[in-house]
Coordinates of C-alpha atoms and ligand atoms in Angstrom, one line a residue:
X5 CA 163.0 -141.8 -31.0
X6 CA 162.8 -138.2 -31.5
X7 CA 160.6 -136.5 -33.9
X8 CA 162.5 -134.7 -37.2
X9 CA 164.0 -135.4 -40.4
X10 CA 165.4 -138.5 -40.3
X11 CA 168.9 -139.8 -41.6
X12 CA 168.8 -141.8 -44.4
X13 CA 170.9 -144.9 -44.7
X14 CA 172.1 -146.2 -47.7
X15 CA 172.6 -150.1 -47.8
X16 CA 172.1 -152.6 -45.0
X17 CA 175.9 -154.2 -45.1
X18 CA 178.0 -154.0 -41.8
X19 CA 178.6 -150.4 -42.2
X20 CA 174.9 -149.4 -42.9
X21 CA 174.3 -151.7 -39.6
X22 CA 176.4 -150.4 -37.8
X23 CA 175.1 -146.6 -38.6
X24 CA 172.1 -147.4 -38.0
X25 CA 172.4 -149.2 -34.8
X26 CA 174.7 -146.2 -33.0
X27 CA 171.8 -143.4 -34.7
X28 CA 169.3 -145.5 -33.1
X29 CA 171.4 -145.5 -29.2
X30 CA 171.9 -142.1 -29.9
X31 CA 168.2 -141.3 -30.1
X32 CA 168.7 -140.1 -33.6
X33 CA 165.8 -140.7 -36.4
X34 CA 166.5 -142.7 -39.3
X35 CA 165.5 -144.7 -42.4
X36 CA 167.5 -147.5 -43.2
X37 CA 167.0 -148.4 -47.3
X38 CA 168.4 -151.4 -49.0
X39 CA 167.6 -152.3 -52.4
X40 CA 168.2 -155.9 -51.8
X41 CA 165.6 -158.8 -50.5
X42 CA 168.2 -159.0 -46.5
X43 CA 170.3 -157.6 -44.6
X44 CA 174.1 -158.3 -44.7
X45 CA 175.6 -157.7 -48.2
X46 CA 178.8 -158.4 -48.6
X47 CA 178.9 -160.2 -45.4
X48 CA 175.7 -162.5 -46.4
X49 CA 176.1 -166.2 -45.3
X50 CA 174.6 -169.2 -47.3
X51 CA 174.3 -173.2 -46.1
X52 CA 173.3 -175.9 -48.4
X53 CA 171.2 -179.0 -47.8
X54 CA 174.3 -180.6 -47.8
X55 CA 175.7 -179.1 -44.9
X56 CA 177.9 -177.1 -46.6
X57 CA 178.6 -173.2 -45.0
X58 CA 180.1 -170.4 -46.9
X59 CA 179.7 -166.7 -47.2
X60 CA 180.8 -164.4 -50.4
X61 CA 184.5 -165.1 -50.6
X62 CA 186.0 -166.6 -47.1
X63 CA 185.4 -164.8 -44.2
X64 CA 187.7 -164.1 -41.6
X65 CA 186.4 -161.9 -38.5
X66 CA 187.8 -161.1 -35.1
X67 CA 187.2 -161.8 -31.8
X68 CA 187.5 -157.9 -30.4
X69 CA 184.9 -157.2 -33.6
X70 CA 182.5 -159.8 -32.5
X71 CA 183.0 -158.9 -28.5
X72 CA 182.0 -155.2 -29.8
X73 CA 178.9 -156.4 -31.3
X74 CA 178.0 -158.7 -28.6
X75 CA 178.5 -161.8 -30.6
X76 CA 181.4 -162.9 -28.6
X77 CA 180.1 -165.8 -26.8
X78 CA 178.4 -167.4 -29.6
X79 CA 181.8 -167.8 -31.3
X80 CA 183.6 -170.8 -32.2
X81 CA 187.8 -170.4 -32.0
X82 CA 189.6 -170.6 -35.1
X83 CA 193.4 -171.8 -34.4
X84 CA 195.1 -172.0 -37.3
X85 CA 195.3 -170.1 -40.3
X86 CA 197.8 -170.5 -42.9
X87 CA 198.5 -169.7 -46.5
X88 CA 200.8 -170.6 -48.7
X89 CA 202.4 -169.8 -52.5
X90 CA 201.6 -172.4 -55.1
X91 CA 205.5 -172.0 -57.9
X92 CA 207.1 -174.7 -59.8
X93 CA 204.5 -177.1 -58.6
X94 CA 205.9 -176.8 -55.0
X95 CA 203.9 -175.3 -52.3
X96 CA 205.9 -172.7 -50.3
X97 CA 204.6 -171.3 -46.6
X98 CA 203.8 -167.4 -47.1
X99 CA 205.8 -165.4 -46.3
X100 CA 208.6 -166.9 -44.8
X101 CA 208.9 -170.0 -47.0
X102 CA 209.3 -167.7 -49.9
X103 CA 212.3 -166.8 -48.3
X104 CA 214.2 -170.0 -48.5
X105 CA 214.3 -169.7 -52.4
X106 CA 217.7 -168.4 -52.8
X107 CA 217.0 -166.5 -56.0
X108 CA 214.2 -164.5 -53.9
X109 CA 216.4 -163.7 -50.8
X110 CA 219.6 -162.9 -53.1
X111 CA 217.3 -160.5 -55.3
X112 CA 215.7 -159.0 -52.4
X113 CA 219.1 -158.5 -50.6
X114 CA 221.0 -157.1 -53.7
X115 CA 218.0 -154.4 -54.7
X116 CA 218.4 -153.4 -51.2
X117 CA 222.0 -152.8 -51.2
X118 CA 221.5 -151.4 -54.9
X119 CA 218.8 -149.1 -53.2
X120 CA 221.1 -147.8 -50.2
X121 CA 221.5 -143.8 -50.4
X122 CA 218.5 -143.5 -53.0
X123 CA 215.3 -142.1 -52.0
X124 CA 213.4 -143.3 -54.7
X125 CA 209.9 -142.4 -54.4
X126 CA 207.6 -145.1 -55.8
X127 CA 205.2 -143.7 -58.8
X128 CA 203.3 -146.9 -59.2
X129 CA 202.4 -150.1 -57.2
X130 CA 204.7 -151.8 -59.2
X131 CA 207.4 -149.8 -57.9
X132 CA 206.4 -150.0 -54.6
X133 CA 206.5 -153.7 -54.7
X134 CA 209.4 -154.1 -56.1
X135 CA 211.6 -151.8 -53.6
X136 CA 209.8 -153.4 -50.5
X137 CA 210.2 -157.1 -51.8
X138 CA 212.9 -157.0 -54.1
X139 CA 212.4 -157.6 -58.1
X140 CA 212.7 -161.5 -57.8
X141 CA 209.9 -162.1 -55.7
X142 CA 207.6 -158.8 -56.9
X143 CA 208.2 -160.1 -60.9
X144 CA 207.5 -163.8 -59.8
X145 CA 205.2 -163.6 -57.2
X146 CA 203.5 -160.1 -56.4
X147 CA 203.0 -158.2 -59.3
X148 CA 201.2 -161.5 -60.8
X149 CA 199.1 -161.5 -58.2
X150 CA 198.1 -158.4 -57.7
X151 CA 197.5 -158.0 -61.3
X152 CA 195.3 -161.2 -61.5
X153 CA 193.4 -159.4 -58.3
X154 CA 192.7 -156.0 -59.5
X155 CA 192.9 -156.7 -63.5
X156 CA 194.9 -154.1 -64.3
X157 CA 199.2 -154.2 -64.5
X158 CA 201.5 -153.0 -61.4
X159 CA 202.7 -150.1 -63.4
X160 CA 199.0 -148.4 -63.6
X161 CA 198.3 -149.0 -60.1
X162 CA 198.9 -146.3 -57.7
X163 CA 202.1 -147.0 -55.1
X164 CA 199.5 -146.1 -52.1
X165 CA 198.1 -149.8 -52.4
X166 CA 201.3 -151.5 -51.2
X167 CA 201.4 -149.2 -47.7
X168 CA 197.3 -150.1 -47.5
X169 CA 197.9 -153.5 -48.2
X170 CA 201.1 -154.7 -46.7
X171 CA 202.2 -151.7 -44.8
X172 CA 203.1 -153.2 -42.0
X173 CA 206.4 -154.7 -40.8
X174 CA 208.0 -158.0 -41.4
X175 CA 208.8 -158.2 -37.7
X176 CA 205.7 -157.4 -36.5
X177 CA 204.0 -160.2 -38.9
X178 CA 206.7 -162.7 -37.6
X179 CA 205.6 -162.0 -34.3
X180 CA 202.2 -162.1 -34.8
X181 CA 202.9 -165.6 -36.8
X182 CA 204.7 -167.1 -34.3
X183 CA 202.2 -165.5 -31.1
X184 CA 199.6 -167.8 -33.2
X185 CA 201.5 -171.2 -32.8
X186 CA 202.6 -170.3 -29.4
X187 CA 198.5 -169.4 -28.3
X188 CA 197.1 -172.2 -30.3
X189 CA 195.2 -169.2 -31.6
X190 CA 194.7 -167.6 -35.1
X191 CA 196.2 -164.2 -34.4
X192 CA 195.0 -162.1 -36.8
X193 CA 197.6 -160.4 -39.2
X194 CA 196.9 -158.0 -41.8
X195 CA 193.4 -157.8 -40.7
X196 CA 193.3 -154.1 -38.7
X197 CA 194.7 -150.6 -39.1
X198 CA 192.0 -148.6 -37.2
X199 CA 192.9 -150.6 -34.0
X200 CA 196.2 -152.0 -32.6
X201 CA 196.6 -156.1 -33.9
X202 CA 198.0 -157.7 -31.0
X203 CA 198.3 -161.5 -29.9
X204 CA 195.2 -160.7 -27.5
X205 CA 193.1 -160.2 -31.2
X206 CA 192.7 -163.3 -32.8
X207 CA 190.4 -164.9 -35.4
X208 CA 186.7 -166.3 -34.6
X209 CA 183.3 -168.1 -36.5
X210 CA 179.9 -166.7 -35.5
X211 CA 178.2 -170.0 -34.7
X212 CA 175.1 -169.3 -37.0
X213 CA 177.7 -167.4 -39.8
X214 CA 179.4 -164.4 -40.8
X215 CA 175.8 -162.4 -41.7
X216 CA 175.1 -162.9 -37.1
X217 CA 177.3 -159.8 -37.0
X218 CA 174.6 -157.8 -39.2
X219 CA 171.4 -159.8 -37.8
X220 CA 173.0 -158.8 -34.2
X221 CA 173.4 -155.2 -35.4
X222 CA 170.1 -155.2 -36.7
X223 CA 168.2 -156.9 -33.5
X224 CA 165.0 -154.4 -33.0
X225 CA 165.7 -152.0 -35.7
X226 CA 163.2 -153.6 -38.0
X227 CA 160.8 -150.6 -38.1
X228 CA 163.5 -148.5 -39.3
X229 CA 164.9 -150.9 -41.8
X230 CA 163.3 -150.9 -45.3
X231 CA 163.8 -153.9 -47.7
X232 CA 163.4 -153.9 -51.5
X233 CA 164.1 -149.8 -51.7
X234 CA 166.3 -148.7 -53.7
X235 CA 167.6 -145.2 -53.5
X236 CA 167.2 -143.9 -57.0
X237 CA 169.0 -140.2 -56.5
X238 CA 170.0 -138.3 -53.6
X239 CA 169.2 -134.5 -53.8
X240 CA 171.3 -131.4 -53.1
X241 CA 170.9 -127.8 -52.7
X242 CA 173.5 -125.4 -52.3
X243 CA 176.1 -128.7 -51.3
X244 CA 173.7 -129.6 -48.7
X245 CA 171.4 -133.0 -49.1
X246 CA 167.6 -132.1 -49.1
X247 CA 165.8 -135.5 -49.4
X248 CA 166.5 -139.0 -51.2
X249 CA 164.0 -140.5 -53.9
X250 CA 162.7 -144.0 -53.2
X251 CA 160.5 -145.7 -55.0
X252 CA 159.6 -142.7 -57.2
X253 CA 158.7 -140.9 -53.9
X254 CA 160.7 -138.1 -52.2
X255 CA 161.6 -138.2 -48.5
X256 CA 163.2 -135.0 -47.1
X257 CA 166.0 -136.1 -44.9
X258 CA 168.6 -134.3 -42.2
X259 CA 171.4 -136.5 -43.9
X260 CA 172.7 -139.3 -46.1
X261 CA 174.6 -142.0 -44.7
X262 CA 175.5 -144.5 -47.4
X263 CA 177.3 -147.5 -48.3
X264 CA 176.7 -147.7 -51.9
X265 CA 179.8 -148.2 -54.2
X266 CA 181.6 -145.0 -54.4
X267 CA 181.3 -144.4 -58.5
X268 CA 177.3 -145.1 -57.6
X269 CA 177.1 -142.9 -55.6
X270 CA 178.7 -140.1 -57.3
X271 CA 175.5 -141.0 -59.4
X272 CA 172.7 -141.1 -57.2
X273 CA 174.0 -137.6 -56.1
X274 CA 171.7 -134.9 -58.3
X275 CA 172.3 -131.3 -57.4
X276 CA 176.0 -131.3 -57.6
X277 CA 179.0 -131.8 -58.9
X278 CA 181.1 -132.6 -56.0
X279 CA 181.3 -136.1 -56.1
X280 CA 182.5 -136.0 -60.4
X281 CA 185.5 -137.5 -59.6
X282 CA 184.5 -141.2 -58.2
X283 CA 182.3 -141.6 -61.0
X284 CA 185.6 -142.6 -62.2
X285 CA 186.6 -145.1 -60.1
X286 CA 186.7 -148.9 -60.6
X287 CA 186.0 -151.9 -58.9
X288 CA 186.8 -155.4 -59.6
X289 CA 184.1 -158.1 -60.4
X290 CA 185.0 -161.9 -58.9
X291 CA 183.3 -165.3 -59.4
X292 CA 183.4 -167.1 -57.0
X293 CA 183.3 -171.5 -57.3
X294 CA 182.9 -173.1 -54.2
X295 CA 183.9 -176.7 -54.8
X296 CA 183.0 -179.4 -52.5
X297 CA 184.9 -182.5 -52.1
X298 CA 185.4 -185.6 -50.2
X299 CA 188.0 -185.7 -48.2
X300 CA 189.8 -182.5 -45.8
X301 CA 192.6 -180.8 -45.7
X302 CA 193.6 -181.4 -49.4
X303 CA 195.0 -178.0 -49.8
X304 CA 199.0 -177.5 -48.1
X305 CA 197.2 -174.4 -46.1
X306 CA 194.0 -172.6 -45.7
X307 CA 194.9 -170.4 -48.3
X308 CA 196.8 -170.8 -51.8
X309 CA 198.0 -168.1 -54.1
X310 CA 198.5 -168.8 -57.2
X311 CA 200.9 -166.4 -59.4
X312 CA 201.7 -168.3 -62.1
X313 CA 199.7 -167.3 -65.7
X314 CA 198.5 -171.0 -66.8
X315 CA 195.9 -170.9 -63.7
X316 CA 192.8 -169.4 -64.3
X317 CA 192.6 -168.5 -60.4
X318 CA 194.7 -166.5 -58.1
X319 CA 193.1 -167.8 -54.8
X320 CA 192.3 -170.7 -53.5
X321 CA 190.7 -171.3 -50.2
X322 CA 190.0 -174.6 -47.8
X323 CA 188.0 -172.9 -45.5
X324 CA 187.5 -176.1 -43.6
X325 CA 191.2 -176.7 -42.7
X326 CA 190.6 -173.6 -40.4
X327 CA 186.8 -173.7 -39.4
X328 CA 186.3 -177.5 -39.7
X329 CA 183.0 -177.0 -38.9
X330 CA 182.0 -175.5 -42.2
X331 CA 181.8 -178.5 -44.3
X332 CA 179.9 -182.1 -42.7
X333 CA 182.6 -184.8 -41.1
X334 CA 185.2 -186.1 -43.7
X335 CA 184.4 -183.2 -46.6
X336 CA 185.2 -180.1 -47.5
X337 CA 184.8 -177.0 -49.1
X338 CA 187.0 -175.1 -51.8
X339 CA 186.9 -171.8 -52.6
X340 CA 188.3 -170.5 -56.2
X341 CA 188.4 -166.9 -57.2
X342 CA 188.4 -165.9 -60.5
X343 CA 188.8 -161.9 -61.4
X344 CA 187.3 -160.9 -64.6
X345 CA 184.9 -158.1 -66.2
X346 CA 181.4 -157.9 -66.0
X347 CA 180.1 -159.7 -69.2
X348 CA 183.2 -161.6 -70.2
X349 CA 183.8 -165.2 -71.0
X350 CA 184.6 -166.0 -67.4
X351 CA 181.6 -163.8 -66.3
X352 CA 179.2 -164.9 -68.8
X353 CA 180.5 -168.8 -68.0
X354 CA 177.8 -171.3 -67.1
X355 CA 178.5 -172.8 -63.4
X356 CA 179.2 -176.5 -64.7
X357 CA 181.1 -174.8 -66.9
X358 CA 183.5 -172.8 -64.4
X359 CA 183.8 -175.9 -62.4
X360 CA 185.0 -178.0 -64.9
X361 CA 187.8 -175.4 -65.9
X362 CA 188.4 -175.3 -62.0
X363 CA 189.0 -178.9 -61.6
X364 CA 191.1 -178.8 -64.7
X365 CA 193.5 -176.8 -63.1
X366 CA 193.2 -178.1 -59.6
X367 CA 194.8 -181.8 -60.4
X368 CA 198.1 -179.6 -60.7
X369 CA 198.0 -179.8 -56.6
X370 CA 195.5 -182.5 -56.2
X371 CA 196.0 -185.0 -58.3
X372 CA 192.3 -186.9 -57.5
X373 CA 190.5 -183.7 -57.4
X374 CA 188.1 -185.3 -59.7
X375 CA 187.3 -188.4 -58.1
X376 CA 186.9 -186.8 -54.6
X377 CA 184.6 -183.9 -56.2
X378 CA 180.8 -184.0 -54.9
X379 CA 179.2 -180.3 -56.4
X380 CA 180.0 -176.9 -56.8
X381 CA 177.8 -173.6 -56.8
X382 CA 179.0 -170.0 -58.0
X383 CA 178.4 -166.4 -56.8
X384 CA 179.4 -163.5 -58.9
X385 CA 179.8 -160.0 -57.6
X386 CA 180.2 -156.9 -60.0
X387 CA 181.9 -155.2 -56.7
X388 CA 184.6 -157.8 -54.9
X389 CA 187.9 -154.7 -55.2
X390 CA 188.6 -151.3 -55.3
X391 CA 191.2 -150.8 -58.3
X392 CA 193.4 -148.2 -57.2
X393 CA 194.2 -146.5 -60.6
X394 CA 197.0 -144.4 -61.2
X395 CA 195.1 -141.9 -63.1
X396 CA 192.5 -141.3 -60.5
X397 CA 194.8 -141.3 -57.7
X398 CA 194.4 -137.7 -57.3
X399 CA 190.5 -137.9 -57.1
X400 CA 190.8 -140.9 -55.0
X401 CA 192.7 -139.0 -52.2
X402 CA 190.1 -136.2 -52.4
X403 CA 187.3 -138.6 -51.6
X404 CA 189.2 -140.2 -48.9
X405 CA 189.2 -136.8 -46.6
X406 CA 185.4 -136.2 -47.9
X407 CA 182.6 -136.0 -50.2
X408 CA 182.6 -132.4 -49.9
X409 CA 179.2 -132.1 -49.3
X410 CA 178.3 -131.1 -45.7
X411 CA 176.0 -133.7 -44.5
X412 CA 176.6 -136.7 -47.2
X413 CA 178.9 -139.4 -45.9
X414 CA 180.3 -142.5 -48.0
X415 CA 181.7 -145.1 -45.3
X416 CA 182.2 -149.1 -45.7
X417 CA 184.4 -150.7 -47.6
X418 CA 183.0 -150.1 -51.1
X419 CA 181.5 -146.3 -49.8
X420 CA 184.9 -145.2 -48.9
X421 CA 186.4 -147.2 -52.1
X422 CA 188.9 -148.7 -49.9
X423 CA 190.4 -152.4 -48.8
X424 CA 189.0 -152.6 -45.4
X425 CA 188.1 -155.6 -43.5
X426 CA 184.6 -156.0 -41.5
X427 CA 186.8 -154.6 -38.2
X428 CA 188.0 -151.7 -39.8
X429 CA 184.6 -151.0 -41.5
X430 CA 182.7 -150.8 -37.9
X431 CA 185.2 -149.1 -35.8
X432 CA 185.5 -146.6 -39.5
X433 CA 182.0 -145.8 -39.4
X434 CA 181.4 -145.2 -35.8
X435 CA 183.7 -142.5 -36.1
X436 CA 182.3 -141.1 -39.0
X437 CA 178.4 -141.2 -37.5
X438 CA 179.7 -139.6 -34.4
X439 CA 181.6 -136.6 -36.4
X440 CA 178.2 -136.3 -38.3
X441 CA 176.2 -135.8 -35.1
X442 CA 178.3 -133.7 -34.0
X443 CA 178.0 -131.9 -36.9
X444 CA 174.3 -131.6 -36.6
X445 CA 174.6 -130.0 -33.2
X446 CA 174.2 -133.3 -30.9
X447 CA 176.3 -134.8 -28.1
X448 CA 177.0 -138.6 -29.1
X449 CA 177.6 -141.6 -26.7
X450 CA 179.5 -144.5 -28.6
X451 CA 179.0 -147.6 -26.5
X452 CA 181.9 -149.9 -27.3
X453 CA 181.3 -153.6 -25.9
X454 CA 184.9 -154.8 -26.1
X455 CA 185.8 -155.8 -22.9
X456 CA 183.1 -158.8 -23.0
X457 CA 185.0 -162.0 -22.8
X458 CA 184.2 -164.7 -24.7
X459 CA 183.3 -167.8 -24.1
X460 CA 184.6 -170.8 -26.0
Ligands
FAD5 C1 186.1 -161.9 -51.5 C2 186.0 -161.1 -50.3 C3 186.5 -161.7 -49.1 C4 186.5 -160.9 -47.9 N1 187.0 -161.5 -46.8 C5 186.9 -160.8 -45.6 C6 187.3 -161.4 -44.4 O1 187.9 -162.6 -44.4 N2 187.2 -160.7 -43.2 C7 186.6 -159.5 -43.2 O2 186.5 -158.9 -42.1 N3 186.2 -158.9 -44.3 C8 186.3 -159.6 -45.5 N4 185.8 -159.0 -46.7 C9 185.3 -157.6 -46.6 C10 183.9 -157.5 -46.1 O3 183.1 -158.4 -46.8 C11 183.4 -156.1 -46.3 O4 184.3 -155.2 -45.7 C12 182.0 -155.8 -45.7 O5 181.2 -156.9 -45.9 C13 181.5 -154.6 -46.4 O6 180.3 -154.2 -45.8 P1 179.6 -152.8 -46.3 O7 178.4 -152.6 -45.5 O8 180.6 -151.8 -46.4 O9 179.2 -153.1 -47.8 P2 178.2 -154.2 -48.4 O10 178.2 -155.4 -47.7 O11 178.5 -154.2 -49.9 O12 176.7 -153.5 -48.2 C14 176.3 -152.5 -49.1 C15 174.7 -152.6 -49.2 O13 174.2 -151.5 -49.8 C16 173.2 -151.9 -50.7 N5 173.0 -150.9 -51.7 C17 173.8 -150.5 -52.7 N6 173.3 -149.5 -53.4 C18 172.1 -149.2 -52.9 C19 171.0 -148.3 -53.2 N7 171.1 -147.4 -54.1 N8 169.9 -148.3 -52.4 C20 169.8 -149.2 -51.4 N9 170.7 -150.1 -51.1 C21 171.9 -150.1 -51.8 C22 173.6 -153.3 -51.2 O14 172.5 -154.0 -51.7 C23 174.3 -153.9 -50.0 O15 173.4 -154.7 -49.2 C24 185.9 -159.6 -47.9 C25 185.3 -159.1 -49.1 C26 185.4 -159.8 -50.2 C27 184.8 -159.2 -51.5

């Protein structure tokens, strides 16, 4: 690699992989630092000596992702993947069972008609959710969800989370749907905005787990990868980034690449006040109870929302009823999440605890969930969401075009404080690198492996 300042990397999640492993084909110095013992973050994989897989939350990836990495062909297929809504102890398909309830359709068809030569501009998620689903179905089934996710009510939310979330068409989800049962295949839907989702892009399960993406990513990069090094601040002079502290020690740098929470960030920066404004910003903390269970497929779908108040959990997920080969012949694992705040009751809950209030709830729509139960074990993140506040809407738009200073970027999901799959986070920070090089005066080559075909 060429002599010089090197780049410094922030965090060693997909996106800080991914940096690094397009700096390093470019022939571009770097320092990779993560404060944690791996690699993989977010995207970090865990099996028990049970037999039980899981990763933090349930993780979906894609086949065009994995091809790009050059994973493809040590990918199992995943061919179904369903969810459904958990009302009036009834379990209804999403989203076209909702449908069927006649109060939904009815509500959804007279706000539209109601709506006809209006231009109503939507000044809150709420708003938002209610003009594109009608109020029956945002009251009932939305807006409690969303405010079970994010912790905060519809109405304080900013109206650009709808288009990020669900801005794509009903049509183009019913054809993706029905592409899925035709192929056999679970087309993926909802999963990409950088790239095109077609019925050619479906979902996959890196045979050794979600974190092969980053261990492929990170395959002979391990002299440039430091473990256990926190970046303490990141100096600036005259809106241009000098060095990064680590360890107590300063190391002069050409730039900073990083994938540390926005608000951290804003920080870590010293030097500056360009980044006041996502000091602001807020993200979600989850636990997570991963239930295991004899039996399979005890859940209606893969996944189950859960709107109504008296549950404790939004999500649940059967992982197993799409990747049957997470969970040893004849059980299966159960994902619950939980939203809360860091340091209240259900943060501060002992795990026994948590999966006894799980269970609780659970014989609602499995009756012998606590005969068939075998174990449970708990991950907590301070970090799961982005909460797009209303009243830092403003500064949150700013951020998205740039950190405004020169040679600092913020990129991953957490870095650009935004809902982005794993896809969406590589193809997001290629682009971003390559700008950056260009930016120091260099000619990038991006080498994109998607046309490998995999093998199943
Ligand atoms: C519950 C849940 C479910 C999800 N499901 C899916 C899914 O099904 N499919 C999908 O594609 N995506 C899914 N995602 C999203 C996916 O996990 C993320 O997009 C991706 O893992 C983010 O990677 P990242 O590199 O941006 O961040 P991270 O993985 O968070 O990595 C950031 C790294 O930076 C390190 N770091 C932070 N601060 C410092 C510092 N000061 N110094 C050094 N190191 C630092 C951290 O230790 C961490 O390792 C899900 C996310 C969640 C929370």
């Amino acid at each position: 690699m060429k002599p010089g300042k090197p780049v410094a990397i922030i965090g060693a999640g997909i996106a800080g992989l991914t940096a690094a492993n397009f700096l390093y084909r470019n022939n571009i110095p770097f320092i990779l630092y993560e404060g944690g013992k791996k690699i993989a973050g977010l995207a970090t994989s865990f099996k028990d000596k049970e037999g039980f897989s899981y990763d933090f939350g349930a993780h979906f990836i894609t086949n065009r992702l994995a091809n790009a990495v050059g994973i493809g062909s040590d990918c199992k297929l995943v061919k179904h993947y369903g969810e459904a809504v958990w009302l009036n102890n009834k379990s209804y398909n999403y989203p076209f069972g909702l449908v069927k309830i006649p109060r939904m359709s009815f509500g959804w068809l007279a706000d539209r008609l109601k709506a006809i030569g209006k231009n109503n501009k939507p000044e809150s998620a709420a708003d938002w959710f209610r003009q594109r689903y009608g109020s029956v179905l945002a009251d009932e089934v939305a807006l409690p969800l969303l405010e079970a996710w994010s912790g905060a009510p519809g109405e304080k939310l900013a109206a650009s989370l709808g288009d990020g979330l669900f801005g794509g068409s009903t049509l183009r989800t019913f054809y993706l749907k029905t592409a899925g049962k035709l192929t056999g295949r679970a087309v993926a839907c909802g999963y990409n905005r950088e790239k095109p989702e077609t019925p050619q892009v479906w979902h996959v399960y890196p045979n050794g787990g979600i974190s092969t993406l980053c261990e492929k990513l990170a395959e002979g990069l391990d002299d440039f990868i430091k473990l256990e090094s926190p970046v303490d601040a990141i100096l600036v002079e005259n809106e241009k980034v000098i060095g990064v502290k680590v360890n107590g020690v300063i190391q002069e740098v050409s730039a900073v690449i990083s994938t540390a929470p926005a608000n951290i960030l804003a920080k870590l920066v010293k030097g500056t006040a360009a980044l006041e404004g996502a000091s602001q910003f807020r993200y979600r903390p989850m636990v997570f109870i991963n239930l295991k269970f004899e039996g399979r497929n005890i859940l209606p779908d893969t996944v189950m929302w859960f709107p109504e108040k008296q549950f404790p959990f939004f999500r649940l997920t059967e992982a197993p009823i799409s990747m049957p080969w997470l969970a040893p012949e004849g059980k299966t694992i159960i994902t619950v999440d939980i939203g809360c705040e860091k340091g209240d009751d259900i943060w501060a809950m002992d795990d026994e605890k948590l999966a006894e209030l799980c269970l609780e709830h659970i014989t609602s729509i499995i009756p012998d969930a606590k005969k068939k139960f075998l174990g449970s074990n708990v991950l907590r993140t301070p970090i799961a969401y982005p909460v797009f506040l209303n009243e830092y809407e403003k500064e949150r738009k700013d951020f998205e075009q740039s950190t405004k200073v020169e040679n600092l970027l913020s990129v991953g999901r957490n870095g650009e404080f935004s809902h982005m799959f794993m896809e969406d986070v590589y193809w997001r920070t290629q682009k971003k690198v390559k700008h950056l090089i260009e930016k120091m005066g260099k000619e990038p080559k991006i080498i994109v492996r998607h046309n490998v075909i995999p093998v199943y």
